[in-house]
Amino acid sequence: MSKIFNSIDMKKIYLLTLAVCSYSLFSCNSDEILSEDNNNDVVSPTTKSIVLAPDTIELKFIYQGQQYVSTALEYETHIEIQNPEVKQVYDKLQSLESTSALVRHDGFIEYFDNESILAENLEGRINNTPTPNPRWIGFNDGNGDPQDDWENNPLNYLARAWLYDDTNYEDRSCKLFLSKTTDRYDIERLKSFDNFNDKCSSVKIQYYYGDPASISLLVVYEDAHYKGHSFYFFADYYDKEFVYASLKALFYDSKPKPAPRKDSWNDRISSCKFYICRKDQLPEVG
């Protein structure tokens, strides 16, 4: 009888040993597979998330006559300004209730405490803004649809502007065309105009009128009824077509942040105005 029990015990020990060896062999093989090639981007089962490295951008703006330039780290939801002095000024701007900004043709964004101050200084700012690449009649940028190109103006409009649904002048567009100097658009609610509320991602402005003292001016507002923060885009006699390919590059810090939207002017415009005016005779603001 003891021999039978000894035989059973030996079988148990053998089977247990075999199981342990098999498990060890499987674990070793798995480790070898995971570490066989580090360039295969193998994700461990314990990995919970992948943090992407931020892009490095150059933030350039003007406030109260002084230029500010800093590198910044661009994340999905915000930017981190690296220069402490620039960050302090930028944070102050973002804390104001309704700043207004001029998109200059020299690459800078010039901020003002409110729209009335911008209007008072618009003539001097536009005249002093250098135009690096003057564009004349016949200019063709090749961006967007062929209908939007400079040379395609069969009805001889004096000014045209587009608000595009996507970056790089793509997808659906909201068209604003002026036939006479007295024509203008005052769109209090873009939601009721082609359902374009919070849809715009790029813009294009054209100026065909022959008066060097005038401009075609597109003013966009954060809220309906011309409320909230505002941005001014223009084209003029010397730079007849001005384009802005991505409003994601116009940074803006909202408090509270409308998650999951990024801190920028992308998909934020709710009302706008478009008209031809003299540089020294800006129509009423707000």
Coordinates of C-alpha atoms in Angstrom, one line a residue, residues 3-283:
K3 CA 4.3 1.8 -2.6
I4 CA 1.1 2.9 -4.2
F5 CA 1.0 6.1 -2.2
N6 CA 4.6 6.8 -3.0
S7 CA 3.9 6.4 -6.6
I8 CA 1.0 8.8 -6.4
D9 CA 3.1 11.4 -4.5
M10 CA 5.8 11.1 -7.2
K11 CA 3.3 11.8 -9.9
K12 CA 2.0 14.9 -8.1
I13 CA 5.5 16.2 -7.7
Y14 CA 6.3 15.5 -11.3
L15 CA 3.2 17.3 -12.6
L16 CA 3.8 20.3 -10.3
T17 CA 7.4 20.6 -11.5
L18 CA 6.2 20.4 -15.1
A19 CA 3.7 23.1 -14.6
V20 CA 6.2 25.5 -12.9
C21 CA 8.7 24.9 -15.8
S22 CA 6.1 25.6 -18.4
Y23 CA 5.0 28.8 -16.8
S24 CA 8.6 30.0 -16.5
L25 CA 9.3 29.1 -20.2
F26 CA 6.2 31.0 -21.3
S27 CA 7.2 34.1 -19.3
C28 CA 10.7 34.1 -20.7
N29 CA 9.4 33.8 -24.3
S30 CA 7.0 36.7 -23.7
D31 CA 9.7 38.9 -22.3
E32 CA 11.9 38.1 -25.3
I33 CA 9.0 38.9 -27.7
L34 CA 8.3 42.3 -26.0
S35 CA 12.0 43.2 -26.0
E36 CA 13.0 41.7 -29.3
D37 CA 12.9 45.0 -31.2
N38 CA 12.6 48.3 -29.4
N39 CA 11.7 50.1 -32.6
N40 CA 8.4 48.3 -33.0
D41 CA 6.6 50.7 -30.7
V42 CA 5.2 47.8 -28.6
V43 CA 2.9 49.1 -25.9
S44 CA 3.0 47.3 -22.6
P45 CA -0.3 46.0 -21.2
T46 CA 0.3 48.2 -18.2
T47 CA 0.5 51.4 -20.3
K48 CA -2.5 53.6 -19.5
S49 CA -1.9 56.7 -21.8
I50 CA 0.6 58.2 -24.2
V51 CA 1.6 61.8 -23.6
L52 CA 2.5 63.5 -26.8
A53 CA 5.4 66.0 -26.8
P54 CA 4.1 69.6 -27.3
D55 CA 4.9 71.7 -30.4
T56 CA 7.2 74.7 -29.9
I57 CA 5.8 77.9 -31.4
E58 CA 6.7 81.6 -31.5
L59 CA 4.1 83.9 -29.8
K60 CA 4.3 87.5 -31.1
F61 CA 2.1 90.3 -30.1
I62 CA 2.1 94.1 -29.4
Y63 CA 0.5 95.8 -26.5
Q64 CA 0.6 99.5 -25.6
G65 CA 3.2 100.1 -28.3
Q66 CA 5.7 97.4 -27.1
Q67 CA 6.5 94.2 -28.9
Y68 CA 6.5 90.9 -27.0
V69 CA 8.0 87.7 -28.4
S70 CA 8.4 84.4 -26.7
T71 CA 8.6 80.7 -27.4
A72 CA 5.7 78.7 -26.1
L73 CA 4.8 75.0 -25.8
E74 CA 1.6 74.2 -27.6
Y75 CA -0.6 71.5 -26.0
E76 CA -4.0 70.2 -27.1
T77 CA -5.8 72.5 -24.7
H78 CA -3.5 75.3 -23.8
I79 CA -0.1 77.0 -24.4
E80 CA 2.7 77.5 -21.9
I81 CA 4.7 80.7 -22.5
Q82 CA 8.3 80.3 -21.6
N83 CA 9.3 84.0 -21.0
P84 CA 8.0 85.1 -17.6
E85 CA 7.6 88.8 -18.6
V86 CA 5.7 87.9 -21.8
K87 CA 3.5 85.5 -19.8
Q88 CA 2.6 88.2 -17.3
V89 CA 1.5 90.7 -20.0
Y90 CA -0.3 88.0 -21.9
D91 CA -2.2 86.8 -18.8
K92 CA -3.2 90.4 -18.1
L93 CA -4.6 90.7 -21.6
Q94 CA -6.6 87.4 -21.3
S95 CA -8.1 88.6 -18.0
L96 CA -9.7 91.7 -19.6
E97 CA -13.4 91.5 -20.3
S98 CA -13.4 92.3 -24.0
T99 CA -10.1 93.0 -25.7
S100 CA -9.8 93.9 -29.4
A101 CA -7.0 92.9 -31.7
L102 CA -5.7 93.9 -35.1
V103 CA -4.2 91.2 -37.2
R104 CA -1.3 93.1 -38.7
H105 CA 0.4 92.1 -42.0
D106 CA 3.9 92.0 -40.4
G107 CA 3.1 88.8 -38.4
F108 CA 2.2 90.5 -35.1
I109 CA -1.2 90.7 -33.4
E110 CA -1.7 94.1 -31.8
Y111 CA -4.0 94.0 -28.7
F112 CA -6.1 96.9 -27.3
D113 CA -8.0 97.0 -24.0
N114 CA -11.3 97.5 -25.9
E115 CA -12.6 98.1 -29.4
S116 CA -13.0 101.8 -29.1
I117 CA -9.3 102.3 -28.4
L118 CA -8.5 100.1 -31.5
A119 CA -10.9 102.2 -33.6
E120 CA -9.2 105.5 -32.5
N121 CA -5.7 104.1 -33.5
L122 CA -6.6 102.1 -36.6
E123 CA -5.4 104.6 -39.2
G124 CA -2.0 105.0 -37.7
R125 CA -1.6 101.3 -37.1
I126 CA -2.5 100.3 -40.7
N127 CA -0.3 103.0 -42.3
N128 CA 2.6 102.0 -40.1
T129 CA 2.3 98.3 -40.8
P130 CA 4.9 97.2 -43.4
T131 CA 3.7 95.0 -46.2
P132 CA 6.4 92.4 -46.8
N133 CA 4.9 91.1 -50.1
P134 CA 2.7 93.7 -51.8
R135 CA 0.0 92.0 -53.9
W136 CA -1.4 93.7 -56.9
I137 CA -4.2 93.1 -59.5
G138 CA -3.7 89.6 -61.0
F139 CA -2.5 88.0 -57.8
N140 CA -3.6 84.4 -57.5
D141 CA -2.9 82.6 -54.3
G142 CA -4.1 79.1 -55.3
N143 CA -5.7 78.6 -51.9
G144 CA -9.2 77.2 -51.5
D145 CA -11.6 76.8 -54.4
P146 CA -10.8 78.4 -57.8
Q147 CA -13.9 80.6 -57.3
D148 CA -12.1 82.2 -54.4
D149 CA -9.0 83.2 -56.3
W150 CA -8.2 86.8 -56.8
E151 CA -8.6 86.7 -60.6
N152 CA -12.0 85.1 -60.5
N153 CA -14.3 88.2 -59.9
P154 CA -16.6 88.2 -62.9
L155 CA -19.2 90.5 -61.3
N156 CA -16.5 93.1 -60.4
Y157 CA -17.2 93.2 -56.6
L158 CA -15.3 95.9 -54.8
A159 CA -14.5 93.6 -51.8
R160 CA -15.0 90.0 -50.9
A161 CA -14.5 87.9 -47.7
W162 CA -15.0 84.3 -46.8
L163 CA -15.3 82.5 -43.5
Y164 CA -14.3 78.9 -44.0
D165 CA -15.4 75.9 -41.9
D166 CA -12.0 74.3 -42.0
T167 CA -8.4 75.4 -41.9
N168 CA -6.6 76.2 -45.1
Y169 CA -9.8 77.7 -46.7
E170 CA -11.5 74.3 -47.1
D171 CA -15.0 72.8 -46.8
R172 CA -18.1 75.0 -46.4
S173 CA -17.7 78.8 -46.6
C174 CA -19.7 81.8 -45.6
K175 CA -19.5 84.4 -48.4
L176 CA -19.6 88.2 -47.9
F177 CA -19.4 90.2 -51.2
L178 CA -19.7 94.0 -51.6
S179 CA -20.7 95.6 -54.9
K180 CA -20.7 99.3 -53.7
T181 CA -18.7 101.2 -51.1
T182 CA -22.0 101.7 -49.3
D183 CA -22.7 98.0 -49.0
R184 CA -22.0 96.3 -45.8
Y185 CA -22.7 93.2 -43.7
D186 CA -23.8 93.4 -40.1
I187 CA -24.4 89.8 -39.0
E188 CA -25.6 89.8 -35.4
R189 CA -26.0 86.1 -35.2
L190 CA -24.0 83.8 -37.5
K191 CA -26.2 81.0 -36.3
S192 CA -29.0 82.4 -38.5
F193 CA -26.6 83.1 -41.4
D194 CA -25.8 79.8 -43.0
N195 CA -25.7 78.2 -39.5
F196 CA -22.2 79.4 -39.1
N197 CA -22.0 80.1 -35.4
D198 CA -18.8 78.8 -33.9
K199 CA -17.8 77.2 -37.2
C200 CA -15.0 79.4 -38.7
S201 CA -11.4 78.0 -38.9
S202 CA -9.8 80.3 -41.6
V203 CA -10.6 83.6 -43.3
K204 CA -9.8 85.4 -46.6
I205 CA -10.3 89.1 -47.4
Q206 CA -10.0 90.8 -50.8
Y207 CA -9.9 94.4 -51.8
Y208 CA -10.6 95.5 -55.4
Y209 CA -11.4 99.2 -54.8
G210 CA -8.9 101.6 -56.2
D211 CA -8.7 104.1 -53.2
P212 CA -5.4 103.8 -51.3
A213 CA -7.0 105.6 -48.3
S214 CA -9.7 102.9 -47.8
I215 CA -9.7 99.3 -46.7
S216 CA -12.0 96.3 -46.7
L217 CA -12.4 95.4 -43.1
L218 CA -13.7 92.1 -41.5
V219 CA -14.4 92.3 -37.8
V220 CA -15.3 89.1 -36.0
Y221 CA -16.7 88.8 -32.5
E222 CA -16.7 86.0 -29.9
D223 CA -20.3 86.4 -29.0
A224 CA -23.6 87.2 -30.8
H225 CA -24.7 90.9 -31.2
Y226 CA -21.0 92.1 -31.5
K227 CA -20.1 91.2 -27.9
G228 CA -17.1 89.8 -26.3
H229 CA -13.5 89.9 -27.6
S230 CA -13.0 90.9 -31.3
F231 CA -10.4 90.6 -34.0
Y232 CA -9.9 92.9 -37.0
F233 CA -8.7 91.5 -40.4
F234 CA -8.2 93.9 -43.4
A235 CA -7.0 94.1 -47.0
D236 CA -6.0 97.3 -48.7
Y237 CA -4.7 99.0 -51.8
Y238 CA -1.1 97.7 -51.1
D239 CA -2.0 94.2 -49.9
K240 CA -5.1 93.4 -51.9
E241 CA -5.7 89.9 -50.6
F242 CA -5.0 88.9 -47.0
V243 CA -5.5 85.3 -45.8
Y244 CA -5.3 83.6 -42.4
A245 CA -5.0 79.8 -42.9
S246 CA -5.7 78.7 -39.3
L247 CA -7.5 80.5 -36.5
K248 CA -6.0 77.9 -34.2
A249 CA -2.9 80.1 -34.3
L250 CA -4.8 83.0 -32.7
F251 CA -4.6 82.1 -29.1
Y252 CA -7.2 83.1 -26.6
D253 CA -7.7 82.0 -23.0
S254 CA -11.3 81.6 -21.9
K255 CA -12.4 81.5 -18.3
P256 CA -14.1 79.2 -17.8
K257 CA -12.7 77.2 -20.6
P258 CA -15.3 75.7 -22.9
A259 CA -14.0 72.1 -22.8
P260 CA -12.9 70.4 -24.9
R261 CA -12.2 73.3 -27.2
K262 CA -8.6 74.6 -27.4
D263 CA -7.7 78.1 -26.2
S264 CA -7.8 79.7 -29.7
W265 CA -10.2 81.5 -32.0
N266 CA -10.9 78.3 -33.9
D267 CA -14.7 77.6 -34.0
R268 CA -15.4 80.7 -31.8
I269 CA -16.8 83.4 -34.0
S270 CA -20.5 84.2 -33.4
S271 CA -21.1 87.5 -35.2
C272 CA -19.2 89.7 -37.7
K273 CA -19.1 92.8 -39.8
F274 CA -17.7 93.4 -43.3
Y275 CA -17.5 96.7 -45.1
I276 CA -15.3 99.2 -47.0
C277 CA -14.3 102.2 -45.0
R278 CA -11.7 105.0 -45.0
K279 CA -8.8 104.4 -42.6
D280 CA -9.7 107.6 -40.8
Q281 CA -13.4 107.1 -40.8
L282 CA -14.1 103.8 -39.1
P283 CA -17.9 103.1 -38.7

